[in-house]
Coordinates of C-alpha atoms in Angstrom, one line a residue:
M1 CA 6.9 31.0 -85.0
Y2 CA 9.1 28.4 -83.4
I3 CA 11.7 29.5 -80.9
N4 CA 14.7 27.3 -81.4
D5 CA 17.9 29.3 -80.8
I6 CA 16.3 32.6 -80.0
K7 CA 17.9 35.4 -82.1
V8 CA 18.0 39.1 -81.7
D9 CA 15.7 40.1 -84.5
T10 CA 12.7 38.6 -82.9
I11 CA 13.2 40.0 -79.4
Q12 CA 11.7 43.2 -78.1
P13 CA 12.8 45.8 -77.0
P14 CA 15.7 46.6 -79.4
C15 CA 18.2 46.7 -76.6
F16 CA 18.5 42.9 -77.0
K17 CA 19.8 43.2 -80.5
N18 CA 22.7 41.0 -81.4
Y19 CA 22.1 38.8 -78.3
T20 CA 21.8 35.0 -78.9
F21 CA 21.0 32.4 -76.3
V22 CA 19.9 28.7 -76.1
L23 CA 17.6 27.3 -73.5
P24 CA 15.7 24.0 -73.1
K25 CA 12.2 24.4 -74.4
V26 CA 8.6 23.2 -73.7
N27 CA 5.9 22.8 -76.3
V28 CA 2.6 24.8 -76.0
T29 CA -0.1 23.4 -78.3
L30 CA -2.9 25.7 -79.2
R31 CA -6.3 24.2 -80.0
F32 CA -9.2 26.2 -81.5
L33 CA -12.6 24.5 -81.2
D34 CA -16.1 25.2 -82.6
I35 CA -18.2 25.2 -79.4
D36 CA -21.2 23.5 -81.2
T37 CA -19.5 20.8 -83.3
R38 CA -16.1 20.6 -81.3
E39 CA -14.4 20.7 -84.7
E40 CA -10.8 22.1 -85.0
L41 CA -10.8 25.5 -86.6
T42 CA -8.3 27.0 -89.1
G43 CA -7.2 30.5 -89.9
V44 CA -7.3 31.9 -86.3
T45 CA -5.4 35.2 -85.6
I46 CA -3.8 35.3 -82.2
K47 CA -1.8 37.9 -80.4
Y48 CA 0.6 36.5 -77.8
R49 CA 3.5 37.4 -75.6
I50 CA 6.4 35.2 -74.4
Y51 CA 8.6 36.6 -71.6
G52 CA 11.1 35.6 -69.0
E53 CA 14.5 36.6 -67.5
G54 CA 14.0 40.2 -68.6
H55 CA 13.3 39.3 -72.2
E56 CA 10.1 39.5 -74.2
I57 CA 8.7 38.4 -77.6
V58 CA 5.5 39.9 -78.9
N59 CA 3.8 38.6 -82.1
T60 CA 0.5 38.5 -84.0
T61 CA 0.1 35.7 -86.4
T62 CA -2.6 33.6 -88.2
V63 CA -2.4 29.9 -87.4
D64 CA -4.5 26.6 -87.5
S65 CA -5.6 24.5 -84.5
G66 CA -2.8 22.3 -83.4
Y67 CA -0.2 25.0 -83.8
V68 CA 2.8 24.5 -81.5
L69 CA 4.8 27.3 -79.9
Q70 CA 8.1 26.4 -78.4
V71 CA 8.8 28.4 -75.2
P72 CA 12.0 28.5 -73.2
K73 CA 11.7 26.4 -70.0
G74 CA 10.8 28.6 -67.0
W75 CA 9.4 31.4 -69.2
S76 CA 5.7 32.5 -69.4
I77 CA 3.2 32.9 -72.2
E78 CA 0.2 35.1 -72.5
I79 CA -2.5 34.8 -75.2
D80 CA -4.1 38.3 -75.3
N81 CA -6.6 37.8 -78.1
A82 CA -7.9 35.2 -80.6
T83 CA -10.1 36.1 -83.5
K84 CA -11.7 34.4 -86.6
T85 CA -14.1 35.8 -89.1
G86 CA -17.7 34.7 -88.4
Y87 CA -16.9 33.6 -84.8
V88 CA -16.4 35.1 -81.4
S89 CA -13.9 33.5 -79.0
D90 CA -14.4 33.0 -75.3
L91 CA -11.6 35.5 -74.7
E92 CA -13.6 38.2 -76.5
L93 CA -16.9 37.2 -74.9
L94 CA -15.6 37.1 -71.3
G95 CA -12.9 39.8 -71.6
M96 CA -10.2 37.5 -70.5
C97 CA -6.7 36.4 -71.5
V98 CA -4.8 33.2 -70.9
V99 CA -1.5 33.3 -69.0
R100 CA 0.7 30.3 -68.2
L101 CA 3.5 31.2 -65.7
F102 CA 7.0 29.7 -65.4
L103 CA 6.4 26.8 -67.9
Q104 CA 8.1 23.6 -66.9
N105 CA 6.3 20.9 -68.9
D106 CA 4.6 20.6 -72.3
T107 CA 1.0 21.9 -72.1
E108 CA -2.0 22.7 -74.1
I109 CA -4.2 25.8 -74.4
V110 CA -7.8 25.4 -75.6
I111 CA -9.8 28.4 -76.9
N112 CA -13.5 27.9 -77.8
F113 CA -15.3 29.8 -80.6
A114 CA -19.0 30.3 -81.2
K115 CA -20.5 31.2 -84.6
N116 CA -21.6 34.8 -84.7
T117 CA -24.2 35.1 -87.5
S118 CA -25.4 38.4 -86.1
N119 CA -23.4 41.0 -84.4
T120 CA -25.1 40.6 -81.1
V121 CA -25.8 37.0 -79.9
P122 CA -23.3 34.3 -80.7
Q123 CA -25.2 31.3 -82.1
G124 CA -23.4 28.8 -80.0
L125 CA -24.4 30.5 -76.8
S126 CA -28.2 30.6 -77.5
S127 CA -28.9 28.3 -74.5
V128 CA -26.9 30.3 -72.0
T129 CA -27.9 33.7 -70.6
L130 CA -25.2 35.0 -68.2
L131 CA -21.7 33.5 -67.8
F132 CA -19.4 34.2 -64.9
K133 CA -15.8 33.3 -63.9
I134 CA -15.2 31.6 -60.6
T135 CA -11.5 31.6 -59.8
L136 CA -10.0 29.5 -57.1
L137 CA -6.8 30.8 -55.6
F138 CA -4.7 28.2 -53.6
K139 CA -2.7 30.2 -51.0
N140 CA -0.2 29.5 -48.3
Y141 CA -1.8 30.5 -45.0
E142 CA 1.4 31.7 -43.4
T143 CA 2.7 33.8 -46.3
N144 CA -0.6 34.8 -48.1
E145 CA 1.1 33.9 -51.4
L146 CA 0.1 31.5 -54.1
L147 CA 1.4 28.0 -53.7
W148 CA 4.4 27.0 -55.9
T149 CA 3.0 23.5 -56.5
D150 CA 0.1 22.0 -58.3
V151 CA -3.1 21.1 -56.4
Y152 CA -5.2 17.9 -56.7
L153 CA -8.8 19.1 -56.9
Y154 CA -12.0 17.1 -56.5
A155 CA -15.2 19.1 -57.1
K156 CA -18.7 18.4 -58.2
I157 CA -20.7 20.8 -60.4
Y158 CA -24.4 21.2 -60.4
Y159 CA -26.9 23.1 -62.6
N160 CA -30.7 22.9 -62.5
G161 CA -30.6 20.2 -60.0
L162 CA -28.4 17.9 -62.1
L163 CA -24.9 16.8 -61.7
W164 CA -23.3 18.3 -64.8
D165 CA -19.6 17.6 -64.4
V166 CA -16.9 16.4 -62.0
V167 CA -13.4 17.8 -61.7
N168 CA -11.0 15.1 -60.5
K169 CA -7.5 16.0 -61.5
T170 CA -4.4 18.1 -60.8
V171 CA -4.9 21.8 -61.5
P172 CA -2.7 25.0 -61.3
T173 CA -2.6 27.3 -58.3
M174 CA -5.1 29.6 -60.0
Y175 CA -8.0 27.7 -61.6
T176 CA -11.1 29.2 -63.2
F177 CA -14.5 27.7 -63.8
V178 CA -16.7 29.4 -66.4
V179 CA -20.3 28.8 -65.5
P180 CA -23.8 30.2 -66.0
N181 CA -25.6 32.2 -63.4
G182 CA -27.4 30.2 -60.8
S183 CA -25.1 27.2 -60.9
Q184 CA -23.1 25.8 -58.0
I185 CA -19.7 24.4 -57.3
V186 CA -18.9 22.0 -54.4
I187 CA -15.2 21.8 -53.7
I188 CA -14.9 18.5 -51.8
Q189 CA -11.1 18.0 -51.7
A190 CA -8.0 20.1 -52.5
D191 CA -4.5 18.6 -51.7
A192 CA -1.0 19.8 -52.4
K193 CA 2.3 18.2 -51.6
G194 CA 3.8 19.6 -48.4
Y195 CA 0.5 21.2 -47.3
E196 CA -2.7 20.5 -45.6
S197 CA -5.8 22.3 -47.0
E198 CA -8.4 24.0 -44.8
L199 CA -10.9 21.5 -46.2
R200 CA -8.9 18.6 -44.8
K201 CA -7.8 20.3 -41.6
L202 CA -11.3 21.5 -40.6
G203 CA -13.3 18.7 -42.1
Y204 CA -15.7 20.6 -44.4
C205 CA -16.1 21.2 -48.1
L206 CA -16.5 24.7 -49.8
V207 CA -19.7 25.6 -51.6
I208 CA -19.8 28.5 -54.0
N209 CA -23.1 30.0 -55.2
V210 CA -22.9 31.8 -58.6
N211 CA -25.2 34.8 -58.4
Q212 CA -24.8 37.6 -61.0
S213 CA -21.1 38.2 -60.5
N214 CA -17.6 36.8 -61.0
I215 CA -16.0 35.3 -57.8
N216 CA -12.5 34.9 -56.6
E217 CA -12.4 32.4 -53.8
V218 CA -9.3 31.6 -51.7
V219 CA -8.6 28.1 -50.4
W220 CA -6.0 28.2 -47.6
F221 CA -3.2 25.6 -47.2
Y222 CA -1.1 25.0 -44.1
P223 CA 2.5 23.9 -44.4
V224 CA 2.9 20.4 -42.9
E225 CA 5.3 19.7 -40.0
Q226 CA 8.6 17.8 -40.5
K227 CA 7.2 14.7 -38.9
A228 CA 3.8 13.2 -39.2
T229 CA 1.5 11.6 -36.6
L230 CA 0.1 8.1 -36.9
R231 CA -2.9 7.6 -34.6
F232 CA -4.0 4.0 -34.2
T233 CA -7.4 3.4 -32.8
F234 CA -8.7 -0.2 -32.2
F235 CA -12.4 -1.2 -32.4
D236 CA -14.3 -4.4 -31.9
G237 CA -15.5 -5.1 -35.5
K238 CA -18.8 -6.5 -34.4
T239 CA -19.9 -4.0 -31.7
G240 CA -17.9 -1.0 -32.7
A241 CA -16.6 -0.5 -29.1
L242 CA -13.0 0.5 -28.4
I243 CA -10.9 -2.4 -27.1
P244 CA -7.7 -2.5 -25.0
G245 CA -4.8 -4.9 -24.9
V246 CA -4.1 -5.0 -28.7
H247 CA -0.5 -6.0 -29.6
L248 CA 0.8 -3.7 -32.4
K249 CA 3.8 -4.2 -34.6
V250 CA 4.8 -1.4 -37.1
Y251 CA 7.5 -1.8 -39.7
E252 CA 9.2 1.2 -41.5
D253 CA 10.3 0.0 -44.9
G254 CA 10.6 -3.5 -43.5
K255 CA 12.4 -2.5 -40.3
L256 CA 10.5 -3.1 -37.0
I257 CA 10.1 0.2 -35.1
I258 CA 7.1 -0.4 -32.8
D259 CA 6.4 -3.7 -30.9
E260 CA 4.1 -3.1 -27.9
D261 CA 0.6 -3.5 -26.4
V262 CA -1.8 -0.6 -26.8
D263 CA -5.0 0.2 -24.9
Y264 CA -7.7 1.7 -27.1
Y265 CA -5.5 4.2 -29.1
K266 CA -2.0 5.7 -29.3
D267 CA -0.1 8.3 -31.3
Y268 CA 3.3 7.8 -32.9
Q269 CA 5.6 10.4 -34.5
V270 CA 7.1 9.0 -37.7
E271 CA 9.4 10.2 -40.5
R272 CA 7.8 11.2 -43.9
G273 CA 8.6 9.4 -47.2
H274 CA 8.3 5.9 -45.9
L275 CA 5.9 2.9 -46.2
Y276 CA 4.6 1.7 -42.8
T277 CA 3.3 -1.8 -42.5
Y278 CA 1.4 -2.7 -39.3
T279 CA -0.1 -5.9 -37.7
A280 CA -2.7 -5.8 -34.9
T281 CA -3.4 -9.0 -32.8
K282 CA -5.5 -9.8 -29.8
Q283 CA -6.6 -13.0 -28.3
G284 CA -10.1 -14.0 -29.4
Y285 CA -9.8 -11.9 -32.5
F286 CA -8.6 -12.4 -36.1
S287 CA -5.3 -10.5 -36.7
Y288 CA -5.3 -7.6 -39.1
S289 CA -2.5 -6.3 -41.3
D290 CA -2.3 -3.4 -43.7
S291 CA 0.1 -0.6 -44.8
I292 CA 0.1 3.1 -45.3
Y293 CA 2.5 5.5 -47.1
V294 CA 3.3 8.7 -45.2
G295 CA 4.1 11.5 -47.6
E296 CA 4.1 15.3 -47.2
D297 CA 0.3 15.8 -47.7
Y298 CA -0.9 15.6 -44.1
N299 CA 0.3 16.2 -40.6
N300 CA -2.1 13.5 -39.1
Y301 CA -2.9 10.1 -40.3
D302 CA -5.8 8.4 -38.5
I303 CA -5.8 4.6 -38.8
D304 CA -8.9 2.9 -37.5
V305 CA -8.4 -0.8 -37.0
Y306 CA -11.4 -3.0 -36.7
L307 CA -10.6 -6.5 -35.2
T308 CA -13.1 -9.2 -36.0
P309 CA -14.0 -11.6 -33.1
I310 CA -13.4 -15.3 -33.9
P311 CA -16.8 -17.0 -33.8
A312 CA -17.3 -19.8 -31.3
S313 CA -17.2 -23.3 -32.8
T314 CA -20.6 -24.2 -34.2
G315 CA -20.2 -28.0 -34.1
N316 CA -22.2 -30.3 -36.4
N317 CA -19.3 -30.2 -38.9
T318 CA -19.9 -26.5 -39.7
T319 CA -17.8 -23.4 -39.3
T320 CA -18.1 -19.7 -39.9
I321 CA -16.9 -17.5 -42.8
T322 CA -16.7 -13.8 -41.9
F323 CA -16.5 -11.3 -44.7
V324 CA -15.0 -7.9 -43.9
V325 CA -15.8 -5.4 -46.8
Q326 CA -14.1 -2.1 -47.2
G327 CA -14.5 0.7 -49.8
E328 CA -11.5 2.4 -51.2
E329 CA -11.3 5.9 -52.8
G330 CA -8.2 8.0 -53.2
G331 CA -6.0 5.3 -51.5
V332 CA -8.2 5.6 -48.3
K333 CA -10.0 2.5 -47.0
Y334 CA -13.2 2.6 -44.9
P335 CA -15.9 0.1 -43.6
L336 CA -18.5 -0.4 -46.3
G337 CA -22.0 -1.0 -44.9
G338 CA -24.8 -2.1 -47.2
A339 CA -22.6 -4.2 -49.5
L340 CA -24.2 -7.4 -50.9
V341 CA -22.2 -10.6 -50.3
T342 CA -23.4 -13.7 -52.2
L343 CA -21.8 -17.1 -51.1
N344 CA -22.8 -20.1 -53.2
G345 CA -26.1 -18.5 -54.1
V346 CA -27.0 -17.3 -50.5
S347 CA -26.9 -13.4 -50.2
K348 CA -26.5 -11.2 -47.1
V349 CA -25.9 -7.5 -46.6
T350 CA -22.9 -6.1 -44.5
S351 CA -23.5 -4.2 -41.3
S352 CA -22.4 -0.6 -40.8
T353 CA -18.9 -1.9 -39.9
G354 CA -18.7 -3.8 -43.2
R355 CA -19.1 -7.3 -41.7
V356 CA -21.3 -10.3 -42.5
E357 CA -21.1 -14.0 -41.4
F358 CA -22.1 -17.3 -43.1
E359 CA -22.3 -20.7 -41.3
V360 CA -21.1 -23.3 -43.8
P361 CA -20.1 -27.0 -43.8
V362 CA -16.4 -27.6 -43.2
N363 CA -13.8 -28.8 -45.7
S364 CA -15.3 -27.3 -48.7
N365 CA -14.7 -24.6 -51.4
Y366 CA -17.1 -21.7 -51.8
T367 CA -17.5 -19.1 -54.5
Y368 CA -18.5 -15.5 -53.6
V369 CA -19.4 -12.3 -55.3
V370 CA -19.3 -8.9 -53.4
S371 CA -21.0 -5.8 -54.8
C372 CA -22.2 -2.4 -53.8
N373 CA -23.8 0.4 -55.7
G374 CA -21.2 2.8 -56.9
Y375 CA -18.3 0.4 -56.5
Y376 CA -16.7 -2.2 -58.7
S377 CA -17.7 -5.8 -57.9
I378 CA -15.2 -8.6 -56.8
Q379 CA -15.6 -12.3 -57.0
G380 CA -13.4 -15.2 -55.8
T381 CA -13.2 -18.6 -54.1
V382 CA -12.5 -19.4 -50.5
N383 CA -11.4 -22.8 -49.1
V384 CA -12.8 -23.6 -45.6
S385 CA -11.3 -26.1 -43.2
E386 CA -12.6 -26.8 -39.7
S387 CA -11.5 -23.4 -38.3
P388 CA -13.4 -20.2 -38.7
K389 CA -12.3 -18.2 -41.7
I390 CA -12.1 -14.4 -42.4
V391 CA -12.0 -12.9 -45.8
Y392 CA -11.0 -9.2 -46.4
I393 CA -12.5 -7.6 -49.5
T394 CA -11.8 -4.1 -50.8
L395 CA -14.1 -2.6 -53.4
P396 CA -12.7 0.3 -55.4
K397 CA -15.1 3.2 -55.9
K398 CA -16.2 3.9 -59.4
P399 CA -15.3 7.3 -60.9
S400 CA -18.0 9.9 -60.3
E401 CA -18.0 10.6 -64.1
D402 CA -20.0 7.4 -64.6
Y403 CA -23.0 9.2 -63.3
I404 CA -22.8 12.5 -65.1
G405 CA -26.1 13.7 -66.5
Q406 CA -28.1 11.4 -64.1
P407 CA -30.5 13.2 -61.7
E408 CA -28.7 13.8 -58.4
P409 CA -30.4 16.0 -55.8
I410 CA -28.4 19.0 -54.7
P411 CA -27.3 18.2 -51.1
P412 CA -28.5 20.6 -48.4
S413 CA -26.0 23.0 -46.8
S414 CA -25.5 20.7 -43.9
S415 CA -25.1 17.5 -45.8
F416 CA -22.7 17.0 -48.8
P417 CA -21.7 14.0 -50.9
S418 CA -19.8 11.6 -48.6
Y419 CA -16.0 11.4 -48.9
P420 CA -13.9 8.7 -47.2
S421 CA -11.4 9.0 -44.4
D422 CA -11.7 11.6 -41.7
S423 CA -13.2 14.4 -43.7
Y424 CA -16.9 13.9 -44.0
P425 CA -17.9 17.4 -45.3
S426 CA -20.4 19.5 -43.5
S427 CA -21.5 23.0 -44.2
G428 CA -19.2 25.3 -46.3
T429 CA -18.5 28.9 -45.6
N430 CA -19.9 30.3 -48.9
P431 CA -22.8 28.1 -49.9
T432 CA -22.8 26.9 -53.8
Y433 CA -22.9 24.2 -57.1
N434 CA -22.3 24.4 -61.4
L435 CA -22.3 23.6 -65.3
P436 CA -20.2 21.5 -67.6
Y437 CA -16.5 22.6 -67.6
S438 CA -13.3 20.8 -67.9
S439 CA -9.8 22.2 -68.7
S440 CA -6.5 21.1 -70.2
E441 CA -4.4 23.2 -67.9
G442 CA -1.7 20.6 -67.5
T443 CA 0.8 21.4 -64.7
N444 CA 1.4 25.1 -65.4
P445 CA -0.4 27.7 -63.3
P446 CA -2.5 30.1 -65.4
I447 CA -3.9 33.5 -64.4
Y448 CA -7.2 32.9 -66.2
Q449 CA -8.1 29.5 -67.5
T450 CA -9.8 29.0 -70.9
I451 CA -13.0 26.9 -71.4
T452 CA -12.4 23.5 -72.9
S453 CA -15.7 21.6 -72.7
G454 CA -17.6 24.8 -73.7
Y455 CA -20.9 26.3 -72.8
T456 CA -22.9 23.5 -74.5
P457 CA -23.9 20.6 -72.3
P458 CA -21.9 17.4 -72.9
N459 CA -24.6 15.1 -74.2
P460 CA -28.0 15.4 -76.0
E461 CA -30.1 14.9 -72.8
L462 CA -28.4 17.8 -71.0
R463 CA -28.6 20.0 -74.1
E464 CA -32.3 19.3 -74.2
A465 CA -32.6 20.3 -70.6
A466 CA -30.8 23.6 -71.3
K467 CA -33.2 24.3 -74.2
Q468 CA -36.2 23.5 -71.9
T469 CA -34.9 26.0 -69.4
L470 CA -34.7 28.7 -72.1
S471 CA -38.2 27.8 -73.4
N472 CA -39.6 28.2 -69.9
W473 CA -38.0 31.6 -69.7
Y474 CA -39.5 32.6 -73.1
S475 CA -42.9 31.3 -71.9
Q476 CA -43.0 34.1 -69.4
I477 CA -42.7 36.8 -72.1
P478 CA -46.4 36.8 -73.2
S479 CA -47.4 37.5 -69.6
F480 CA -45.0 40.4 -69.5
F481 CA -46.4 42.0 -72.7
S482 CA -50.0 41.4 -71.4
L483 CA -49.2 43.5 -68.4
I484 CA -47.7 46.3 -70.5
F485 CA -50.8 46.3 -72.7
L486 CA -53.2 46.4 -69.7
L487 CA -51.4 49.4 -68.2
F488 CA -51.5 51.2 -71.6
F489 CA -55.2 50.5 -71.9
M490 CA -56.0 51.9 -68.5
A491 CA -54.0 55.0 -69.2
T492 CA -56.0 55.5 -72.4
L493 CA -59.3 55.1 -70.6
T494 CA -58.2 57.8 -68.1
R495 CA -57.7 60.2 -70.9
V496 CA -61.0 59.5 -72.7
F497 CA -63.1 59.4 -69.6
P498 CA -61.6 62.0 -67.2
R499 CA -62.8 62.1 -63.6
R500 CA -65.4 64.9 -62.9
R501 CA -64.5 67.7 -60.6
R502 CA -66.6 68.1 -57.6

């Protein structure tokens, strides 16, 4: 059923009869997938409810995958049930429904189906024993209410010691993982416009252990202040020591707003919504320039500036090329130690501050390649005169999805996967990790989220690992029946040969 100009005869209750209205609409695409083959299914019967502004539409209909419902903008939709002969849906299996509230944009709802050849165990779920729902609730700390904005979520999911999946996208204010018992979820980052999350504020990540139950976990967000704080801290790039007497210039959208000498560090209050470009200079050091956009995400922006000393003249018609290598993830740059810099066939490794030096003949061109495990490589050419030269290199971090399915040890409770900037996670408050899950939630907050990547691991290697886990469980069954047989045999001997009375 398409809702174009909604007419009275389709609206419940009857009190709305003879009432016609026109609203802008959003498209809700329904997709029904076989959990084993990921094929689109046809002939699925759904029961849904569309409601808003005191009106309601209730309908049951049979449709194919790809069916589009048009919903008035700002209204909500609820899928109560989805059935198909010979299959069982995740809604039926987990006793859940899908709700999308206050729709503002086109979205998609995915419902998975497993073949049900018997009336007990769905065929598609043969490799999974117990499944549980882990729901994240993103709340305003001051009002104890759900946020009215989407949240950028970065989480890693582990199962049986392997990295199964990575969530790295924008999600609604209520977001549900569907995972097997014993899995773990590591929430590394959660950011929302106009707020600062407890993870960022307190510098930790949240770990959730899945143990025989559904879990609702709240992540708190603190409203940001009207102005933000820029804290500049200046370091010697070679020794890592704080240095005084640095001349700092800061431009707000091209307009000079700060021009002064700074000893060691200093805080500045700045307006949000502007691009700030800064330059730091000090005698005996190479100058350094960069920029940062101050939005509504954080109250404090820490800017660590590493100034590289200018090497003394080497003489003998040689000079020094200094490479400063930074990693970048999520728009944040940080010194990258352990990077390999190869200059004209000669290779060196950067220090913990991301620096390495080469002594080379003057007045020549040199080619270089900079690489580091987990980052994209960069190559280029540098022209050297008689003066020392500095080359700044930024290596973008590769997406974590590149390593899904590869063995990755589960980090201990006191050491989590590193994340750039000022939030190097430590121990969470509710230790945890999980299984393959991804969703097509779009930008509309649901109450319960459907499964989209399914219960089956995403590639053959992981599926084989799941089967092996199940086989290991079944291998224990003979021992169990042997114990039962031994107890029965002993009871029989007691009856046949009763103890004599004294």
